Short mmCIF file of C-alpha atoms in Angstrom, two decimals:
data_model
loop_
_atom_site.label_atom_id
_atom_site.label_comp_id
_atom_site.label_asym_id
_atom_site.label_seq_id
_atom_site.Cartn_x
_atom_site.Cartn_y
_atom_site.Cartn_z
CA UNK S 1 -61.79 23.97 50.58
CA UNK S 2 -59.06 23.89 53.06
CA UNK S 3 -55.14 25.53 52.48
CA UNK S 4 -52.98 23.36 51.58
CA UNK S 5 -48.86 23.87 52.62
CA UNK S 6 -46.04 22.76 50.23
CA UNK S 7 -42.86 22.59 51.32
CA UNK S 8 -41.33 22.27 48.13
CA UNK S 9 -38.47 23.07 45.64
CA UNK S 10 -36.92 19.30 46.36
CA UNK S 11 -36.42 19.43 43.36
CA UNK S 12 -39.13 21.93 41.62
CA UNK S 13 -39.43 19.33 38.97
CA UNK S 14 -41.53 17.26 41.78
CA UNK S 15 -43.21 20.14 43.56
CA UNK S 16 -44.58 20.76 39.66
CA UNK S 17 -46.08 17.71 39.46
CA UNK S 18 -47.98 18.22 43.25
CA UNK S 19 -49.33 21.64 41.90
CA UNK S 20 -49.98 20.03 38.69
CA UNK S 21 -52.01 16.80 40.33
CA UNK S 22 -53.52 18.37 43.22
CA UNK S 23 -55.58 20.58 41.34
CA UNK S 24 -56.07 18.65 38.22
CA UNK S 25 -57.89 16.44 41.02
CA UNK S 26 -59.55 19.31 42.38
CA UNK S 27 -61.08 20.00 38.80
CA UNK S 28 -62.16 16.72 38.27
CA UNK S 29 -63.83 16.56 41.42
CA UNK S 30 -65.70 19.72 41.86
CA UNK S 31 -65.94 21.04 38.36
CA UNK S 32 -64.04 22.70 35.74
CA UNK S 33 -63.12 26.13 37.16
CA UNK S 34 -61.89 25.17 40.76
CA UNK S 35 -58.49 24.92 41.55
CA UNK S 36 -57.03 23.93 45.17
CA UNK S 37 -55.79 26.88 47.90
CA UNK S 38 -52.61 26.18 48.31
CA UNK S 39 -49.07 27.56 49.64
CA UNK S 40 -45.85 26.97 48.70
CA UNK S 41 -42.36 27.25 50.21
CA UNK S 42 -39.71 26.64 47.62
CA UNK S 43 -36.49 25.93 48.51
CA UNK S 44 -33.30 26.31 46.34
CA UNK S 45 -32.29 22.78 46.31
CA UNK S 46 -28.55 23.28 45.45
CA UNK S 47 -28.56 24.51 48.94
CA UNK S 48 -30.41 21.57 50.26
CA UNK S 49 -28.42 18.92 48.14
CA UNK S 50 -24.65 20.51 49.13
CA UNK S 51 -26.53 19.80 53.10
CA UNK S 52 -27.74 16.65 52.60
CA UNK S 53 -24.28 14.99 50.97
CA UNK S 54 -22.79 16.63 53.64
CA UNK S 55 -24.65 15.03 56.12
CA UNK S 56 -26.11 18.11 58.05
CA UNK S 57 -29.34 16.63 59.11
CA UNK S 58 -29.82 19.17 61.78
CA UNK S 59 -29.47 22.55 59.73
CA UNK S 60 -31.83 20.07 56.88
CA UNK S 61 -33.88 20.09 59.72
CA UNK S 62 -33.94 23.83 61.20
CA UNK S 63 -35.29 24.70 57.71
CA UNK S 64 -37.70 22.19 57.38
CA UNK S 65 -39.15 23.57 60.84
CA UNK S 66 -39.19 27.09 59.34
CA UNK S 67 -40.87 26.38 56.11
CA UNK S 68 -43.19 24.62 58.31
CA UNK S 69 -43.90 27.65 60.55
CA UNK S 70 -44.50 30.24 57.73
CA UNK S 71 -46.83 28.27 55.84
CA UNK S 72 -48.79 28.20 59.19
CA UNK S 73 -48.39 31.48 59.92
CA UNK S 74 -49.43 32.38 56.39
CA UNK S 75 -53.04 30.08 56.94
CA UNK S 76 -52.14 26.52 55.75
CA UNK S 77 -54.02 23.77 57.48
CA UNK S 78 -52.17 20.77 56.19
CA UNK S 79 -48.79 20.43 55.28
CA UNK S 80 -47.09 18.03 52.96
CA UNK S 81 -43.05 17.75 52.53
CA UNK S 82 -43.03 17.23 48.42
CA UNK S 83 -39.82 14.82 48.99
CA UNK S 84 -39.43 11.10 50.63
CA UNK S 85 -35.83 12.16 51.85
CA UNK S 86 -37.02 15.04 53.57
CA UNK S 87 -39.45 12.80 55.72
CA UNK S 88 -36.61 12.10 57.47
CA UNK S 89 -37.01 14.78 60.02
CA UNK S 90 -41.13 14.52 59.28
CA UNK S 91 -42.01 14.07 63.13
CA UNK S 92 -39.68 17.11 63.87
CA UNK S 93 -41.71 19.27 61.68
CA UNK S 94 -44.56 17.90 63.09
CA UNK S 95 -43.93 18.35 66.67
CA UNK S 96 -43.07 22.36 65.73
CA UNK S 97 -46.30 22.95 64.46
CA UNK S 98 -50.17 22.84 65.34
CA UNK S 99 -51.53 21.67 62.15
CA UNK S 100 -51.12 17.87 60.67
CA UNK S 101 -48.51 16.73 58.69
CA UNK S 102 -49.80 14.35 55.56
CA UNK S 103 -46.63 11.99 55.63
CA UNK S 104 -45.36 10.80 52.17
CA UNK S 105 -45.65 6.75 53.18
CA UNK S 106 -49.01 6.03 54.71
CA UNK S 107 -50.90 7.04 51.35
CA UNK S 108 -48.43 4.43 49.34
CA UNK S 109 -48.54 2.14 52.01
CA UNK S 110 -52.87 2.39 52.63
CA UNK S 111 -52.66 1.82 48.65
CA UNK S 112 -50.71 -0.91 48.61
CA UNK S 113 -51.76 -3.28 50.94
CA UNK S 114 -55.43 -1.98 49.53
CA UNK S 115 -54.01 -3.77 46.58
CA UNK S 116 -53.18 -7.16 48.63
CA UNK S 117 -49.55 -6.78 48.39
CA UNK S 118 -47.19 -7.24 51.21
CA UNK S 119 -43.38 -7.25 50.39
CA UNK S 120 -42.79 -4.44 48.18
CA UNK S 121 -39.51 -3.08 46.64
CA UNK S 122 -37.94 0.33 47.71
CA UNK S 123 -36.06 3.06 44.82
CA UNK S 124 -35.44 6.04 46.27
CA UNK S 125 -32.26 8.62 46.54
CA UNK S 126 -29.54 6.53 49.29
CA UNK S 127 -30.25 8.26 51.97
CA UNK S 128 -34.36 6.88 51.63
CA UNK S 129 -33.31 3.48 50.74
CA UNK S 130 -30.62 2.68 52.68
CA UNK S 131 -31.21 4.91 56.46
CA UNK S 132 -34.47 3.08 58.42
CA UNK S 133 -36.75 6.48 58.74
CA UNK S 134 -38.86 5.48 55.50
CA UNK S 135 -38.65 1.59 55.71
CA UNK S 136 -39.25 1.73 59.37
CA UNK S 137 -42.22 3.47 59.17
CA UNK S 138 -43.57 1.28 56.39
CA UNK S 139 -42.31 -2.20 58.02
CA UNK S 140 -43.45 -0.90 61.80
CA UNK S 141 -46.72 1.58 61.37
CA UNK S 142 -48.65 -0.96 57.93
CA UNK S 143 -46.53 -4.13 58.08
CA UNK S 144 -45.06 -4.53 54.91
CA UNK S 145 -41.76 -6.37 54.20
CA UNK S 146 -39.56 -3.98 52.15
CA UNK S 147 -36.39 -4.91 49.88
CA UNK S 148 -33.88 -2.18 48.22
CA UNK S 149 -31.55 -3.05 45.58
CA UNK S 150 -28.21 -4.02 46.15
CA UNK S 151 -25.14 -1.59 46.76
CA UNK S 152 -24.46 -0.77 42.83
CA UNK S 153 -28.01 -0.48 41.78
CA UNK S 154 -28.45 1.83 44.60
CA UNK S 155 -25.77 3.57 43.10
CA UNK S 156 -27.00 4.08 40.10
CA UNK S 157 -30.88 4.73 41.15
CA UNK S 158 -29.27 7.95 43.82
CA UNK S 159 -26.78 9.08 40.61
CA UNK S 160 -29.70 8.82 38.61
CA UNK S 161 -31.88 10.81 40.42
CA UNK S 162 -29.18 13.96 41.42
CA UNK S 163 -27.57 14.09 37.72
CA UNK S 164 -30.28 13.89 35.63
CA UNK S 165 -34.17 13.91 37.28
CA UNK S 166 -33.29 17.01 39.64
CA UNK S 167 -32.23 18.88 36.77
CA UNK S 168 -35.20 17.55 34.46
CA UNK S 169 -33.21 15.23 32.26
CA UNK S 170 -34.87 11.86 30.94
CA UNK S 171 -32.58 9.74 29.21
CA UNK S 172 -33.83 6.82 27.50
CA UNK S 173 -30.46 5.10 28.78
CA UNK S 174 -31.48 5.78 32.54
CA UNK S 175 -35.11 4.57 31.85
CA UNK S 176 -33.44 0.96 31.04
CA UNK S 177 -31.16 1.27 33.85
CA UNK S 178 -34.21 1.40 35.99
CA UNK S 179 -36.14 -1.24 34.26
CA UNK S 180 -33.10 -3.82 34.80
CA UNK S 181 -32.79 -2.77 38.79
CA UNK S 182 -37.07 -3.17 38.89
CA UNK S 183 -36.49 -6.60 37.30
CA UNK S 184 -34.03 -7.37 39.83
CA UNK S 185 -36.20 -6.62 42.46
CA UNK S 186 -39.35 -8.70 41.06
CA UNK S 187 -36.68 -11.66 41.52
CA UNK S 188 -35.66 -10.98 45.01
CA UNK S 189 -39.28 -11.51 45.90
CA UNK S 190 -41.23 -7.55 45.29
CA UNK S 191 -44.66 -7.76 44.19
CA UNK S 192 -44.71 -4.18 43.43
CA UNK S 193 -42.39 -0.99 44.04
CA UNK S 194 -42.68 1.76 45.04
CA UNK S 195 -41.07 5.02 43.64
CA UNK S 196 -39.50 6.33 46.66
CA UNK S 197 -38.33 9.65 45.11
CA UNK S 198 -40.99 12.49 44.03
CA UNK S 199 -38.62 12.96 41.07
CA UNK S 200 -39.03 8.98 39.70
CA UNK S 201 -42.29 9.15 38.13
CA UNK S 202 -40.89 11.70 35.51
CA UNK S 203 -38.84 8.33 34.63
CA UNK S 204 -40.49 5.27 35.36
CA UNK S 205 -43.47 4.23 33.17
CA UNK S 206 -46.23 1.59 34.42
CA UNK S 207 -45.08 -0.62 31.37
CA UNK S 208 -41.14 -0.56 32.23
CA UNK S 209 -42.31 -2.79 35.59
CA UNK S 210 -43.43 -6.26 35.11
CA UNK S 211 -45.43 -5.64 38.69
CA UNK S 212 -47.44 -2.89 39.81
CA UNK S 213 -45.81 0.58 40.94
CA UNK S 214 -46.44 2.95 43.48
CA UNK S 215 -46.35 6.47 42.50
CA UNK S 216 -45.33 8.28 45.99
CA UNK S 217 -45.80 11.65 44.75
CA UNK S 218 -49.10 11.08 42.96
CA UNK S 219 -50.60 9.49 46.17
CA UNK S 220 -49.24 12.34 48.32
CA UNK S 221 -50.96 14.36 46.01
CA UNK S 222 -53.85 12.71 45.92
CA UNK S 223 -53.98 12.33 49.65
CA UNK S 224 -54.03 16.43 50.24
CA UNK S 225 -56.47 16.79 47.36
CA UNK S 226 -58.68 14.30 49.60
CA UNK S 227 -57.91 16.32 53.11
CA UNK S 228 -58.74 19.98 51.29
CA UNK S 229 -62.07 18.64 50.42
CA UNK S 230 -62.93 17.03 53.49
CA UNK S 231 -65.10 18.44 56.58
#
C-alpha cells in the first residue's frame, strides 16, 4: 500500500474520524489485520482558528505549505487536507509539492452527480460557504448548481461548528437547528447537501435530512483509502 499524508488537527475531532475510516476501509478490503500507512501532521487548531477569524490567509497558508513539505519529506505519496476551509489555499499546497493532492470536493462532487443530482445545498463553516474557492470549484470543475443558507442560518451553522463540534460537543438542540436550516434548503430547490465541514457528520444523521447527504469527510476518506490501494 501507498503512504498516505494527513494534514490534520482541523479540528482533531475530524482528523479522528479520517484515521478511523481510512483504515476501517482498509480492513474491510484486504482483510482483518491490515491497517493503512499513513502520516499525520496535527496542528493545534486554536492557533489556526485565532488566524483564520483574523483573516490571515497567507500565514494559514505558509503552514499549510510546511505540513505539506514534511509529510513529503517524511515518504507520503498522497496528501489530503482533513478540512473543507483549508482547501482554500489547496492549489498552493499543491504547487509546493511533487506528490498529488486528493482535494476534499471532487470525491463529493464524482458521488453526487453519480447519484443524478445536480443542484445541491452547501453547510459548511462561513468562510466555505460564503468565499467562491469551494463552490467555484464544484460549479466550474463538475457543474453543479450550489445554494447556501441565508445570512442567519449561516450564522448559526459557522457558531455551531466553532462552539460546540470543534470542541466535541453534540447537543441535541444544535442537531434540530441543523435539521430546520436542511429543510430550508430542500425548499430553495437542494436535492441533497452536502456537509461542507469535516466536523458535521459528528452532528448530522442521514434521517435528520429529508434528501440525501454528502458526507465530505467520509468520501475524502474513502477516496485515499482507494489511491493507497491502487497501482
Amino acid at each position: 500500500m501507498k503512504m498516505i499524508g494527513l494534514i490534520g488537527g482541523m479540528s482533531w475531532e475530524s482528523s479522528a474520524e479520517y484515521y478511523r475510516i481510512i483504515n476501517q476501509r482498509v480492513r474491510d478490503r484486504v482483510g482483518p489485520t491490515a491497517s493503512a500507512p499513513c502520516l499525520l501532521w496535527s496542528f493545534d487548531f486554536a492557533e489556526i482558528e485565532a488566524l483564520q477569524h483574523r483573516g490571515d490567509w497567507a500565514g494559514l497558508t505558509a503552514r499549510m505549505v510546511d505540513a505539506a513539505r514534511r509529510l513529503e519529506a517524511g515518504g507520503a505519496e498522497v496528501l489530503l487536507i482533513c478540512t473543507n476551509t483549508m482547501h482554500r489555499m489547496a492549489d498552493d499546497v499543491q504547487a509546493a509539492v511533487g506528490v498529488p493532492l486528493l482535494h476534499i470536493a471532487d470525491p463529493t462532487a464524482e458521488r453526487i452527480k453519480a447519484a443524478g443530482f445536480g443542484r445541491v445545498g452547501l453547510l459548511g463553516t462561513a468562510f466555505t460557504m460564503e468565499h467562491g474557492f469551494y463552490k467555484g470549484r464544484l460549479a466550474d470543475r463538475h457543474g453543479l448548481d450550489v445554494i447556501v443558507p441565508g445570512q442567519e442560518d449561516r450564522a448559526t451553522v459557522h457558531r455551531i461548528i466553532y462552539e460546540e463540534l470543534v470542541a466535541g460537543k453534540v447537543l441535541p438542540a444544535s442537531r434540530d437547528a441543523y435539521r430546520a436550516i436542511i429543510a430550508r434548503l430542500v425548499e430553495d430547490g437542494a436535492q441533497a447537501v452536502i456537509l461542507g465541514c469535516t466536523e458535521i457528520m459528528l452532528l448530522v444523521r442521514p434521517e435528520d435530512s429529508p434528501v440525501p447527504i454528502f458526507d465530505t469527510t467520509a468520501l475524502h476518506a474513502a477516496a485515499a483509502m482507494e489511491w493507497a490501494l491502487s497501482g
